[in-house]
């Protein structure tokens, strides 16, 4: 089946630094990628939707200048957490929708756990 | 507004006994509903989906779910639990914007 990878799987950084998380569709082209954030014992919360070659659409309350999303190719989207603070510590999950397929063929990455000290 | 409520954060069953994971939803229009499973350090895997066809939906690994509009529920069941079923389960709703609204998850523990 289709595979989505995320890198890194875990990252620890100091407050004030920026962290980039990559999301790759390994064997299919992803026209749309979604970025979710998951707090402990909480739902996955949609942060933004990115379409290849266009600007990401952010959910209400998500700071676009803080969470920079780039979907430069049909197989790669990146999320950069700029000037990270401890409250940004969370589990970030991406998903990718295959070109031409229905919503239910959305494939999820394994997630990236970010800890900001 | 759309929302999903998973009524149990943790469910524990014995191997070979039935599984019931509960999910209720709120939606202003006819929803599409999904169940996903997440094993440790793995991505979410689609178990089954309801998209306004048959109300009883069969999925992978022996799971099924029944859409009940009158109860706004989409509970996940399996007749006989297996040790490999131990995982986190998420119910999700299609918001109509090509993204999903997730419940908070239910951790299923299977005792030998």
mmCIF file of N, CA, C and O in Angstrom, chain A residues 32 34 36 38 41-46 49 57-59 91 93 97 101-111, chain B residues 4 9 32 34 36 38 41-46 49 51 88 90 94-105:
data_model
loop_
_atom_site.group_PDB
_atom_site.id
_atom_site.type_symbol
_atom_site.label_atom_id
_atom_site.label_comp_id
_atom_site.label_asym_id
_atom_site.label_seq_id
_atom_site.Cartn_x
_atom_site.Cartn_y
_atom_site.Cartn_z
ATOM 1 N N UNK A 32 -2.598 16.871 -2.444
ATOM 2 C CA UNK A 32 -2.981 17.569 -1.221
ATOM 3 C C UNK A 32 -2.352 16.874 -0.020
ATOM 4 O O UNK A 32 -2.380 15.639 0.065
ATOM 5 N N UNK A 34 -2.133 17.237 4.349
ATOM 6 C CA UNK A 34 -2.727 17.853 5.520
ATOM 7 C C UNK A 34 -1.752 17.743 6.688
ATOM 8 O O UNK A 34 -1.083 16.729 6.857
ATOM 9 N N UNK A 36 -1.652 17.834 10.829
ATOM 10 C CA UNK A 36 -2.440 17.751 12.046
ATOM 11 C C UNK A 36 -1.515 17.874 13.262
ATOM 12 O O UNK A 36 -0.336 17.531 13.207
ATOM 13 N N UNK A 38 -1.520 16.786 17.430
ATOM 14 C CA UNK A 38 -2.202 15.959 18.413
ATOM 15 C C UNK A 38 -1.598 16.194 19.790
ATOM 16 O O UNK A 38 -0.411 15.974 20.013
ATOM 17 N N UNK A 41 -3.861 12.650 24.743
ATOM 18 C CA UNK A 41 -5.252 12.287 25.034
ATOM 19 C C UNK A 41 -6.247 13.254 24.375
ATOM 20 O O UNK A 41 -7.348 13.450 24.859
ATOM 21 N N UNK A 42 -5.843 13.835 23.271
ATOM 22 C CA UNK A 42 -6.713 14.758 22.547
ATOM 23 C C UNK A 42 -6.850 14.309 21.098
ATOM 24 O O UNK A 42 -6.119 13.460 20.617
ATOM 25 N N UNK A 43 -7.797 14.945 20.422
ATOM 26 C CA UNK A 43 -8.010 14.668 19.007
ATOM 27 C C UNK A 43 -6.842 15.141 18.168
ATOM 28 O O UNK A 43 -6.033 15.962 18.599
ATOM 29 N N UNK A 44 -6.797 14.638 16.953
ATOM 30 C CA UNK A 44 -5.936 15.240 15.947
ATOM 31 C C UNK A 44 -6.630 16.511 15.479
ATOM 32 O O UNK A 44 -7.791 16.489 15.082
ATOM 33 N N UNK A 45 -5.923 17.620 15.535
ATOM 34 C CA UNK A 45 -6.492 18.898 15.135
ATOM 35 C C UNK A 45 -5.860 19.316 13.815
ATOM 36 O O UNK A 45 -4.644 19.418 13.713
ATOM 37 N N UNK A 46 -6.677 19.582 12.825
ATOM 38 C CA UNK A 46 -6.161 20.012 11.538
ATOM 39 C C UNK A 46 -5.545 21.391 11.683
ATOM 40 O O UNK A 46 -6.166 22.309 12.200
ATOM 41 N N UNK A 49 -3.999 22.845 5.304
ATOM 42 C CA UNK A 49 -4.094 22.032 4.097
ATOM 43 C C UNK A 49 -3.177 22.639 3.059
ATOM 44 O O UNK A 49 -3.232 23.855 2.818
ATOM 45 N N UNK A 57 -3.571 26.542 3.180
ATOM 46 C CA UNK A 57 -4.765 27.108 3.814
ATOM 47 C C UNK A 57 -4.739 26.726 5.286
ATOM 48 O O UNK A 57 -4.783 25.543 5.614
ATOM 49 N N UNK A 58 -4.684 27.727 6.133
ATOM 50 C CA UNK A 58 -4.545 27.479 7.569
ATOM 51 C C UNK A 58 -5.911 27.491 8.250
ATOM 52 O O UNK A 58 -6.805 28.252 7.871
ATOM 53 N N UNK A 59 -6.035 26.685 9.281
ATOM 54 C CA UNK A 59 -7.251 26.679 10.086
ATOM 55 C C UNK A 59 -7.264 27.906 10.997
ATOM 56 O O UNK A 59 -6.206 28.479 11.321
ATOM 57 N N UNK A 91 2.653 16.360 19.078
ATOM 58 C CA UNK A 91 2.819 15.302 18.083
ATOM 59 C C UNK A 91 2.223 15.823 16.790
ATOM 60 O O UNK A 91 1.043 16.175 16.738
ATOM 61 N N UNK A 93 1.336 15.226 12.826
ATOM 62 C CA UNK A 93 1.064 14.138 11.887
ATOM 63 C C UNK A 93 0.666 14.730 10.541
ATOM 64 O O UNK A 93 -0.146 15.662 10.484
ATOM 65 N N UNK A 97 -3.158 12.941 0.283
ATOM 66 C CA UNK A 97 -4.231 12.401 -0.555
ATOM 67 C C UNK A 97 -3.670 12.173 -1.943
ATOM 68 O O UNK A 97 -3.073 13.067 -2.530
ATOM 69 N N UNK A 101 -7.676 10.318 -6.335
ATOM 70 C CA UNK A 101 -8.379 9.368 -5.487
ATOM 71 C C UNK A 101 -9.323 10.104 -4.546
ATOM 72 O O UNK A 101 -9.185 11.289 -4.307
ATOM 73 N N UNK A 102 -10.250 9.356 -3.994
ATOM 74 C CA UNK A 102 -11.239 9.932 -3.086
ATOM 75 C C UNK A 102 -10.639 10.194 -1.723
ATOM 76 O O UNK A 102 -9.529 9.771 -1.408
ATOM 77 N N UNK A 103 -11.407 10.880 -0.898
ATOM 78 C CA UNK A 103 -10.933 11.293 0.419
ATOM 79 C C UNK A 103 -10.465 10.116 1.254
ATOM 80 O O UNK A 103 -9.488 10.212 1.981
ATOM 81 N N UNK A 104 -11.158 8.975 1.122
ATOM 82 C CA UNK A 104 -10.797 7.866 1.999
ATOM 83 C C UNK A 104 -9.437 7.271 1.676
ATOM 84 O O UNK A 104 -8.925 6.456 2.419
ATOM 85 N N UNK A 105 -8.835 7.679 0.579
ATOM 86 C CA UNK A 105 -7.492 7.196 0.282
ATOM 87 C C UNK A 105 -6.446 8.167 0.759
ATOM 88 O O UNK A 105 -5.405 8.350 0.162
ATOM 89 N N UNK A 106 -6.723 8.798 1.857
ATOM 90 C CA UNK A 106 -5.783 9.672 2.526
ATOM 91 C C UNK A 106 -4.873 8.799 3.375
ATOM 92 O O UNK A 106 -5.345 7.996 4.184
ATOM 93 N N UNK A 107 -3.565 8.931 3.198
ATOM 94 C CA UNK A 107 -2.599 8.099 3.906
ATOM 95 C C UNK A 107 -1.860 8.946 4.930
ATOM 96 O O UNK A 107 -1.470 10.071 4.647
ATOM 97 N N UNK A 108 -1.660 8.368 6.099
ATOM 98 C CA UNK A 108 -1.073 9.113 7.194
ATOM 99 C C UNK A 108 0.377 8.722 7.440
ATOM 100 O O UNK A 108 0.754 7.553 7.335
ATOM 101 N N UNK A 109 1.175 9.707 7.801
ATOM 102 C CA UNK A 109 2.524 9.453 8.247
ATOM 103 C C UNK A 109 2.525 8.983 9.688
ATOM 104 O O UNK A 109 1.505 9.065 10.373
ATOM 105 N N UNK A 110 3.672 8.514 10.183
ATOM 106 C CA UNK A 110 3.764 7.988 11.545
ATOM 107 C C UNK A 110 3.862 9.057 12.618
ATOM 108 O O UNK A 110 3.809 8.741 13.802
ATOM 109 N N UNK A 111 4.000 10.304 12.203
ATOM 110 C CA UNK A 111 4.045 11.382 13.181
ATOM 111 C C UNK A 111 5.449 11.772 13.591
ATOM 112 O O UNK A 111 6.401 10.994 13.472
ATOM 113 N N UNK B 4 -16.852 15.043 16.652
ATOM 114 C CA UNK B 4 -16.847 13.605 16.886
ATOM 115 C C UNK B 4 -16.510 13.365 18.353
ATOM 116 O O UNK B 4 -15.555 13.943 18.870
ATOM 117 N N UNK B 9 -12.096 6.596 26.537
ATOM 118 C CA UNK B 9 -10.692 6.842 26.214
ATOM 119 C C UNK B 9 -9.889 5.545 26.265
ATOM 120 O O UNK B 9 -8.833 5.445 25.631
ATOM 121 N N UNK B 32 -19.807 11.656 6.041
ATOM 122 C CA UNK B 32 -18.998 10.473 5.765
ATOM 123 C C UNK B 32 -18.217 10.201 7.042
ATOM 124 O O UNK B 32 -17.665 11.128 7.640
ATOM 125 N N UNK B 34 -15.462 7.591 9.324
ATOM 126 C CA UNK B 34 -14.330 6.695 9.162
ATOM 127 C C UNK B 34 -13.878 6.165 10.531
ATOM 128 O O UNK B 34 -14.035 6.841 11.548
ATOM 129 N N UNK B 36 -10.182 4.720 11.991
ATOM 130 C CA UNK B 36 -8.767 4.479 11.748
ATOM 131 C C UNK B 36 -8.170 3.779 12.960
ATOM 132 O O UNK B 36 -8.617 3.970 14.096
ATOM 133 N N UNK B 38 -4.329 3.101 14.883
ATOM 134 C CA UNK B 38 -2.937 3.545 14.944
ATOM 135 C C UNK B 38 -2.174 2.642 15.909
ATOM 136 O O UNK B 38 -2.444 2.649 17.108
ATOM 137 N N UNK B 41 4.037 4.002 16.871
ATOM 138 C CA UNK B 41 5.043 4.420 15.891
ATOM 139 C C UNK B 41 4.653 4.109 14.448
ATOM 140 O O UNK B 41 5.525 3.966 13.579
ATOM 141 N N UNK B 42 3.386 3.987 14.201
ATOM 142 C CA UNK B 42 2.894 3.736 12.843
ATOM 143 C C UNK B 42 1.907 4.825 12.444
ATOM 144 O O UNK B 42 1.355 5.531 13.291
ATOM 145 N N UNK B 43 1.673 4.937 11.126
ATOM 146 C CA UNK B 43 0.661 5.874 10.646
ATOM 147 C C UNK B 43 -0.736 5.357 10.896
ATOM 148 O O UNK B 43 -0.933 4.200 11.241
ATOM 149 N N UNK B 44 -1.713 6.222 10.723
ATOM 150 C CA UNK B 44 -3.105 5.807 10.852
ATOM 151 C C UNK B 44 -3.488 4.952 9.645
ATOM 152 O O UNK B 44 -3.186 5.295 8.507
ATOM 153 N N UNK B 45 -4.152 3.857 9.914
ATOM 154 C CA UNK B 45 -4.601 2.947 8.855
ATOM 155 C C UNK B 45 -6.117 2.930 8.824
ATOM 156 O O UNK B 45 -6.763 2.788 9.867
ATOM 157 N N UNK B 46 -6.682 3.061 7.631
ATOM 158 C CA UNK B 46 -8.127 3.065 7.498
ATOM 159 C C UNK B 46 -8.686 1.667 7.741
ATOM 160 O O UNK B 46 -8.274 0.697 7.104
ATOM 161 N N UNK B 49 -15.109 2.704 6.230
ATOM 162 C CA UNK B 49 -15.711 4.012 6.003
ATOM 163 C C UNK B 49 -17.192 3.861 5.681
ATOM 164 O O UNK B 49 -17.624 2.853 5.137
ATOM 165 N N UNK B 51 -20.092 6.039 3.610
ATOM 166 C CA UNK B 51 -20.279 7.185 2.716
ATOM 167 C C UNK B 51 -21.670 7.157 2.103
ATOM 168 O O UNK B 51 -21.823 7.293 0.898
ATOM 169 N N UNK B 88 -4.549 2.170 19.215
ATOM 170 C CA UNK B 88 -5.392 3.348 19.396
ATOM 171 C C UNK B 88 -6.331 3.436 18.206
ATOM 172 O O UNK B 88 -5.908 3.266 17.057
ATOM 173 N N UNK B 90 -9.346 5.676 16.165
ATOM 174 C CA UNK B 90 -9.898 7.007 15.974
ATOM 175 C C UNK B 90 -11.113 6.955 15.063
ATOM 176 O O UNK B 90 -11.064 6.353 13.978
ATOM 177 N N UNK B 94 -15.944 13.427 7.907
ATOM 178 C CA UNK B 94 -15.616 14.279 6.773
ATOM 179 C C UNK B 94 -16.338 15.598 6.917
ATOM 180 O O UNK B 94 -17.566 15.636 6.980
ATOM 181 N N UNK B 95 -15.577 16.684 6.944
ATOM 182 C CA UNK B 95 -16.179 18.001 7.119
ATOM 183 C C UNK B 95 -16.656 18.594 5.808
ATOM 184 O O UNK B 95 -17.215 19.679 5.776
ATOM 185 N N UNK B 96 -16.398 17.909 4.724
ATOM 186 C CA UNK B 96 -16.755 18.457 3.424
ATOM 187 C C UNK B 96 -15.680 19.359 2.855
ATOM 188 O O UNK B 96 -15.845 19.927 1.784
ATOM 189 N N UNK B 97 -14.573 19.490 3.570
ATOM 190 C CA UNK B 97 -13.487 20.334 3.107
ATOM 191 C C UNK B 97 -12.263 19.500 2.771
ATOM 192 O O UNK B 97 -11.169 20.022 2.705
ATOM 193 N N UNK B 98 -12.497 18.206 2.556
ATOM 194 C CA UNK B 98 -11.437 17.282 2.172
ATOM 195 C C UNK B 98 -10.483 16.967 3.316
ATOM 196 O O UNK B 98 -9.507 16.302 3.124
ATOM 197 N N UNK B 99 -10.754 17.497 4.490
ATOM 198 C CA UNK B 99 -9.972 17.117 5.664
ATOM 199 C C UNK B 99 -10.906 16.416 6.645
ATOM 200 O O UNK B 99 -12.111 16.371 6.444
ATOM 201 N N UNK B 100 -10.357 15.900 7.683
ATOM 202 C CA UNK B 100 -11.118 15.096 8.630
ATOM 203 C C UNK B 100 -11.156 15.723 10.016
ATOM 204 O O UNK B 100 -10.191 16.351 10.441
ATOM 205 N N UNK B 101 -12.291 15.552 10.687
ATOM 206 C CA UNK B 101 -12.406 15.907 12.098
ATOM 207 C C UNK B 101 -12.337 14.620 12.896
ATOM 208 O O UNK B 101 -13.131 13.702 12.665
ATOM 209 N N UNK B 102 -11.411 14.549 13.818
ATOM 210 C CA UNK B 102 -11.156 13.315 14.560
ATOM 211 C C UNK B 102 -11.744 13.359 15.964
ATOM 212 O O UNK B 102 -11.824 14.417 16.590
ATOM 213 N N UNK B 103 -12.113 12.177 16.458
ATOM 214 C CA UNK B 103 -12.390 12.028 17.878
ATOM 215 C C UNK B 103 -11.080 11.962 18.639
ATOM 216 O O UNK B 103 -9.995 11.947 18.054
ATOM 217 N N UNK B 104 -11.190 11.902 19.955
ATOM 218 C CA UNK B 104 -10.001 11.951 20.800
ATOM 219 C C UNK B 104 -9.290 10.604 20.921
ATOM 220 O O UNK B 104 -8.235 10.517 21.526
ATOM 221 N N UNK B 105 -9.892 9.578 20.353
ATOM 222 C CA UNK B 105 -9.223 8.284 20.345
ATOM 223 C C UNK B 105 -9.648 7.374 21.484
ATOM 224 O O UNK B 105 -10.027 7.843 22.571
#
